[in-house]
XYZ file of N, CA and C in Angstrom:
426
model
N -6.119 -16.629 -13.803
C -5.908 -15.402 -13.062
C -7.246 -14.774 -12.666
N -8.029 -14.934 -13.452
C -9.382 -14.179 -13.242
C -9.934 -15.006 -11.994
N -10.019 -16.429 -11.723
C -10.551 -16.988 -10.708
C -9.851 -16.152 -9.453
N -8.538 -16.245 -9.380
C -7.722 -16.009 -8.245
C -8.510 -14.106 -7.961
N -8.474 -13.264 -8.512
C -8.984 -12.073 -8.954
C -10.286 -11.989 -7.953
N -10.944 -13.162 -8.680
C -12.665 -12.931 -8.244
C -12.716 -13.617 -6.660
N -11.565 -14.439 -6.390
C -11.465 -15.102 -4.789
C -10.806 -14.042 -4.018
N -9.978 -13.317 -4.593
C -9.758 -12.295 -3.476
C -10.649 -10.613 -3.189
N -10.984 -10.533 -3.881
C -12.717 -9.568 -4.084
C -13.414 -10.186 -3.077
N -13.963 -11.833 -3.086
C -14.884 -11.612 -2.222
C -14.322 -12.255 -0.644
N -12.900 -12.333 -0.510
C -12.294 -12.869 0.799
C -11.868 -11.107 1.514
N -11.589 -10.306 0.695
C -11.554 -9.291 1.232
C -12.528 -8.347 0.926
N -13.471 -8.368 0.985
C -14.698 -7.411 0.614
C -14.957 -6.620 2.016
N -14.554 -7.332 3.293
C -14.681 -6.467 4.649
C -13.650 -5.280 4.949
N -12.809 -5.392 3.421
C -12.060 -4.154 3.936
C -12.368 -2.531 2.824
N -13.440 -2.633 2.504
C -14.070 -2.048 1.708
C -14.298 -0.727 2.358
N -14.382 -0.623 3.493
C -14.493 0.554 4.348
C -13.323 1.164 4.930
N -12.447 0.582 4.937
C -11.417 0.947 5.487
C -10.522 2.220 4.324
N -9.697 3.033 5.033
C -9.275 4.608 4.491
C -7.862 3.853 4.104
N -7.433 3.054 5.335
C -5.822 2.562 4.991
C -6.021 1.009 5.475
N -4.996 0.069 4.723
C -5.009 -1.208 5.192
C -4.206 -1.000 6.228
N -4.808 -1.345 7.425
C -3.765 -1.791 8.496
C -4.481 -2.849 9.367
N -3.620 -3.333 10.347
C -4.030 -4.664 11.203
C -3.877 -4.020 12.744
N -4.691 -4.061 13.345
C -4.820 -3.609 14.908
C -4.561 -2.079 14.731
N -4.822 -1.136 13.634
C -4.381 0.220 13.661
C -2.970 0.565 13.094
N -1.939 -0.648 12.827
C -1.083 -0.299 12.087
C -0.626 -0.941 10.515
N -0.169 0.315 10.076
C -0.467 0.646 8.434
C 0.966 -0.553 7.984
N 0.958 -0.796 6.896
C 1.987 -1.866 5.799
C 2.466 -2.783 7.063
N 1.839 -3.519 8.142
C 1.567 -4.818 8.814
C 2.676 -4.506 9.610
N 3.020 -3.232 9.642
C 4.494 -2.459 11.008
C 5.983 -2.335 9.957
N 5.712 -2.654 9.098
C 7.184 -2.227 8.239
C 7.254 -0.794 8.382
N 8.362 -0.169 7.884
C 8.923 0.801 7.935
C 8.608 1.680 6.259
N 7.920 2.556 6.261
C 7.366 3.139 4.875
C 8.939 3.827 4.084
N 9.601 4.481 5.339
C 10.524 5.003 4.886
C 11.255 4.445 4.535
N 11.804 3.703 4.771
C 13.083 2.358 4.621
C 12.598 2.249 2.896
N 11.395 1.545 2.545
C 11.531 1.566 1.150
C 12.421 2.596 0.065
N 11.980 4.036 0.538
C 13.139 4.708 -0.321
C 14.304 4.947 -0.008
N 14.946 4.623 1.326
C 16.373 4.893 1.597
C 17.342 3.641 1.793
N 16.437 2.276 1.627
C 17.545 1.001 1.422
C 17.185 -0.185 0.214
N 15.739 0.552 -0.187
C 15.286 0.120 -1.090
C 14.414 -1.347 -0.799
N 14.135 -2.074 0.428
C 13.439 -3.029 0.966
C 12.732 -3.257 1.967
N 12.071 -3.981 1.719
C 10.709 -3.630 3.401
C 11.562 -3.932 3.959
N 11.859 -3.381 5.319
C 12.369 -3.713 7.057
C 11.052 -3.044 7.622
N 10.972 -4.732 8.514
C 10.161 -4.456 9.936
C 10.540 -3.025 10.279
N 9.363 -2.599 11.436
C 9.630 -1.483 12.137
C 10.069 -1.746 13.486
N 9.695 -0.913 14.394
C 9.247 -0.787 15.741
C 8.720 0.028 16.841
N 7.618 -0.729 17.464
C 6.541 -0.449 18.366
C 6.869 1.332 19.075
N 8.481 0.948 19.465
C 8.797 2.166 20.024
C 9.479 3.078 19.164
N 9.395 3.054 17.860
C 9.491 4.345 16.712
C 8.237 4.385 16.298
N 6.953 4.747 16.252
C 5.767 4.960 15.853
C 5.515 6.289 15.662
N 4.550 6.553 14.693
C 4.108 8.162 14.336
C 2.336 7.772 14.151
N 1.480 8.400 14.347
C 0.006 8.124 14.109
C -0.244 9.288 12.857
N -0.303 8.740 12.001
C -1.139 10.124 11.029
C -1.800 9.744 10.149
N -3.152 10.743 10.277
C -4.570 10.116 9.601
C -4.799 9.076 10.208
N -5.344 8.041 9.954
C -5.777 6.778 10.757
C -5.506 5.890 11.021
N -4.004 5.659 10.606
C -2.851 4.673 10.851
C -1.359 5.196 11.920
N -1.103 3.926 12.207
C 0.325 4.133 13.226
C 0.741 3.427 12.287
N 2.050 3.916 12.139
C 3.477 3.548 11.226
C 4.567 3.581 12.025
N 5.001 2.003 11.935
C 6.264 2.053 12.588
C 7.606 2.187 11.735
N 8.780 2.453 12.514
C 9.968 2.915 11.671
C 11.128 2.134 12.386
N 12.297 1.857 11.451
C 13.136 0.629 12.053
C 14.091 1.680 12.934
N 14.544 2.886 12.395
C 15.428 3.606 12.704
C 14.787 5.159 13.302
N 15.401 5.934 14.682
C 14.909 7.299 14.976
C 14.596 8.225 13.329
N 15.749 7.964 12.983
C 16.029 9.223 11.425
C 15.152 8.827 10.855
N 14.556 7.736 10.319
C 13.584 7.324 9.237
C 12.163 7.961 10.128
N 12.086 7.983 10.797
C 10.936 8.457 12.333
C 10.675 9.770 11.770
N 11.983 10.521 11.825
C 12.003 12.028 11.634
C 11.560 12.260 10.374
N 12.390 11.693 9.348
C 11.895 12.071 7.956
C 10.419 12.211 7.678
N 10.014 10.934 8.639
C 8.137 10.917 8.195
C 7.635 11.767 8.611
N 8.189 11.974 10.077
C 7.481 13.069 11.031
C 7.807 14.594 10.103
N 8.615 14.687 9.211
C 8.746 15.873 8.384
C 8.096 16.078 6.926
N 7.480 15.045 6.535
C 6.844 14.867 5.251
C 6.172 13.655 4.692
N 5.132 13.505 5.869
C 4.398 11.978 6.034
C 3.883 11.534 4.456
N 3.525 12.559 3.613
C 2.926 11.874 2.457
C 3.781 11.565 1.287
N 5.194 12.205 1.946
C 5.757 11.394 0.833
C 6.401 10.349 0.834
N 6.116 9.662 1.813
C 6.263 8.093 2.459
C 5.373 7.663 2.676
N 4.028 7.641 2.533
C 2.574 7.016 2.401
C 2.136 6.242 1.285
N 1.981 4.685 1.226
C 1.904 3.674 0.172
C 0.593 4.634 -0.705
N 0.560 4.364 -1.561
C -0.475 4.899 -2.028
C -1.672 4.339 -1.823
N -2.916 4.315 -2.428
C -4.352 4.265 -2.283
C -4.550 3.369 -1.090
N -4.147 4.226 0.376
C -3.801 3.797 1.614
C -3.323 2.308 1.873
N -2.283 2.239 1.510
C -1.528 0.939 1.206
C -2.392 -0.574 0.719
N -2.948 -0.280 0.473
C -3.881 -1.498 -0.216
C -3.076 -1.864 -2.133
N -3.372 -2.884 -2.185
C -3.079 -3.427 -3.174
C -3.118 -2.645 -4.296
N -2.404 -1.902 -5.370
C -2.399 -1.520 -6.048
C -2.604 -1.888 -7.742
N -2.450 -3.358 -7.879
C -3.263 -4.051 -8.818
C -4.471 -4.241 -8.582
N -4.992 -4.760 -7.464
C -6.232 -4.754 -7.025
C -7.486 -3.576 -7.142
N -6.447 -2.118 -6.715
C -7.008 -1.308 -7.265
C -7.057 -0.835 -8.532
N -6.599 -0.779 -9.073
C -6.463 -1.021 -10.863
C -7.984 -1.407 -11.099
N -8.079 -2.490 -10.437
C -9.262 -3.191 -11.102
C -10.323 -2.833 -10.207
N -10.510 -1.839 -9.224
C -11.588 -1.349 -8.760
C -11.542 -2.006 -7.197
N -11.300 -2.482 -6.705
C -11.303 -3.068 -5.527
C -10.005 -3.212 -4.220
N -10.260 -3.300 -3.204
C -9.067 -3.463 -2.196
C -8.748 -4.658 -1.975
N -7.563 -4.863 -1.815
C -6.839 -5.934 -1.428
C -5.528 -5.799 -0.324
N -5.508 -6.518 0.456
C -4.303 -6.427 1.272
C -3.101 -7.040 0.550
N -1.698 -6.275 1.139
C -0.282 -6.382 0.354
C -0.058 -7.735 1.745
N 1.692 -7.711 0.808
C 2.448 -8.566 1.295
C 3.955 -7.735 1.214
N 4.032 -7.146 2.525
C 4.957 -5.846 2.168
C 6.406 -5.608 1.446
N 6.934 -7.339 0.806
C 7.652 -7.209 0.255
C 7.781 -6.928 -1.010
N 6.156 -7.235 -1.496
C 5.897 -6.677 -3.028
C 6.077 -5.347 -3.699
N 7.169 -4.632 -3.692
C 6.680 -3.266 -3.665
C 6.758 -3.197 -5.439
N 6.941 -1.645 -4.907
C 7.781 -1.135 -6.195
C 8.088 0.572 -6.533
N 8.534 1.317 -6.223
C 8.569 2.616 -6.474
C 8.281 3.536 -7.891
N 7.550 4.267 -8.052
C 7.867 4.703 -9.704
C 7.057 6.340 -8.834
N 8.242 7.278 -9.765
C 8.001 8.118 -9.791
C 8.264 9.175 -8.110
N 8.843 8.550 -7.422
C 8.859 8.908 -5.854
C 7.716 8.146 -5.274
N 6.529 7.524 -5.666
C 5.658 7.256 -4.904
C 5.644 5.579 -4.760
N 5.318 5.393 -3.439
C 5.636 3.615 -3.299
C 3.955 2.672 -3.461
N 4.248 1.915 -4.001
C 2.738 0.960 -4.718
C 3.116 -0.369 -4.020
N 2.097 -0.792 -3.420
C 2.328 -2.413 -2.627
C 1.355 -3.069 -3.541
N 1.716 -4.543 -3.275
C 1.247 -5.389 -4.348
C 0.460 -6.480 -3.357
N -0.525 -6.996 -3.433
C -0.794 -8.605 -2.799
C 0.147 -9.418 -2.854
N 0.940 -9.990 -3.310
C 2.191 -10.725 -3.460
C 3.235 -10.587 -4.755
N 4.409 -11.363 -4.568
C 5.352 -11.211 -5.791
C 4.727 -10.927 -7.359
N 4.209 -12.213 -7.602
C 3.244 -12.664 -8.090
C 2.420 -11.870 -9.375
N 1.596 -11.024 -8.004
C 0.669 -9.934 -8.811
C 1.605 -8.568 -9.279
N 2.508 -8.325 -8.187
C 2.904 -7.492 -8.655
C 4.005 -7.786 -10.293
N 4.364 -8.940 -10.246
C 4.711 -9.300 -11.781
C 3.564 -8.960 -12.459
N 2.417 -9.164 -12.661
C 1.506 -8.619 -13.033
C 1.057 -7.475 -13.783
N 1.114 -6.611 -12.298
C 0.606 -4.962 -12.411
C 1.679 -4.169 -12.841
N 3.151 -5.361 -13.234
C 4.170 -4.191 -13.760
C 4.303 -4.556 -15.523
N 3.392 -5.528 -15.413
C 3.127 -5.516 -17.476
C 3.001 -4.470 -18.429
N 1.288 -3.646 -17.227
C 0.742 -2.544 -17.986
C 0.697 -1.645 -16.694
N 2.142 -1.693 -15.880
C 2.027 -0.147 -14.917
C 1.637 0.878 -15.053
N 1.878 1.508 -15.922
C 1.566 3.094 -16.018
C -0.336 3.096 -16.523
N -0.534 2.038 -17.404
C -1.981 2.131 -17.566
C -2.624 1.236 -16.178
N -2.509 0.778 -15.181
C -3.079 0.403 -13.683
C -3.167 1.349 -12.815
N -1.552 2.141 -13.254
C -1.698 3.120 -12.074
C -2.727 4.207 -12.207
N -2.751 4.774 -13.969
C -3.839 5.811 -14.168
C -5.552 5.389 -13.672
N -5.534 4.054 -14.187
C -6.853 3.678 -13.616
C -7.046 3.419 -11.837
N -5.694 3.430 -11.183
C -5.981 2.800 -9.760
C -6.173 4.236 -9.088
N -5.504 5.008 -9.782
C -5.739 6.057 -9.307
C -7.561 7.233 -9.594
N -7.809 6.181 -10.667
C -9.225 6.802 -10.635
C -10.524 6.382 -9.746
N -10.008 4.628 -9.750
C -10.629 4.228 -9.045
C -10.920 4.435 -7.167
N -9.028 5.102 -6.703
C -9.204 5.527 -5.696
C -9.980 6.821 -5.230
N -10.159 7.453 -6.271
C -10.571 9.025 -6.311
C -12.147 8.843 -6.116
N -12.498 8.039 -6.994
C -13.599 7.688 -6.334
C -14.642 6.895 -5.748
N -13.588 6.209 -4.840
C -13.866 5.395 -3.681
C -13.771 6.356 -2.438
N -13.263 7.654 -2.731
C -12.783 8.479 -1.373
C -13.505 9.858 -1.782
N -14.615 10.135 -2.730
C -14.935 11.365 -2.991
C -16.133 12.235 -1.338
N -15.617 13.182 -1.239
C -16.590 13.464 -0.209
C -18.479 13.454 -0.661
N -19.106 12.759 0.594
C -20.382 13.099 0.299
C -21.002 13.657 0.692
């Protein structure tokens, strides 16, 4: 595991700058953020349901799921701008695979694959306290 760990650190090290993972400007690769809490599984989005906020476009499968975001974008926002959430655990970004999820607590956590996220749900609650430190300060103002 540690090899696989240390190969994706340095295959994604160019996204080290980035605020949110997204591809051409859009965030969780065009899935639908909302859909995770109201059917419980990634669904694709689409191009013509989009919302832009903060530095990502998010697409949505359905108008209503559109609205909901457009009414309370952060509480449909992957956390530590949808980047890998085991990954961050351990200090670093990684891109998901948007079927990895997992919800705890109202807030949605993407994983690099099935896989890891079997993983990061061993010692969840101690990844999340650390992913969350590690995001805090990767994003502190300077």
């Amino acid at each position: 595991m540690r090899k696989f760990i240390f190969k994706l650190m340095l295959l994604y090290a160019s996204f080290l700058q980035a605020q949110t993972n997204q591809k051409h400007g859009v965030a969780i690769e065009g899935y639908d953020p909302v859909a995770y809490f109201t059917v419980s599984k990634a669904v694709k989005g689409s191009k013509q349901l989009q919302v832009k906020f903060e530095d990502a476009t998010y697409y949505f499968a359905t108008a209503e799921n559109k609205q909901l975001f457009e009414e309370n974008p952060r509480k449909y926002i992957p956390q530590y701008g949808g980047y890998c959430a085991y990954g961050m655990s351990n200090g670093y970004k990684a891109p998901i695979q948007p079927e990895a999820f997992t919800i705890v607590d109202g807030k949605l956590y993407l994983n690099y694959n099935t896989e890891v996220r079997t993983e990061w749900q061993k010692e969840r609650d101690a990844r999340i306290t650390r992913a969350d430190e590690n995001w805090s300060k990767m994003h502190k103002v300077k």
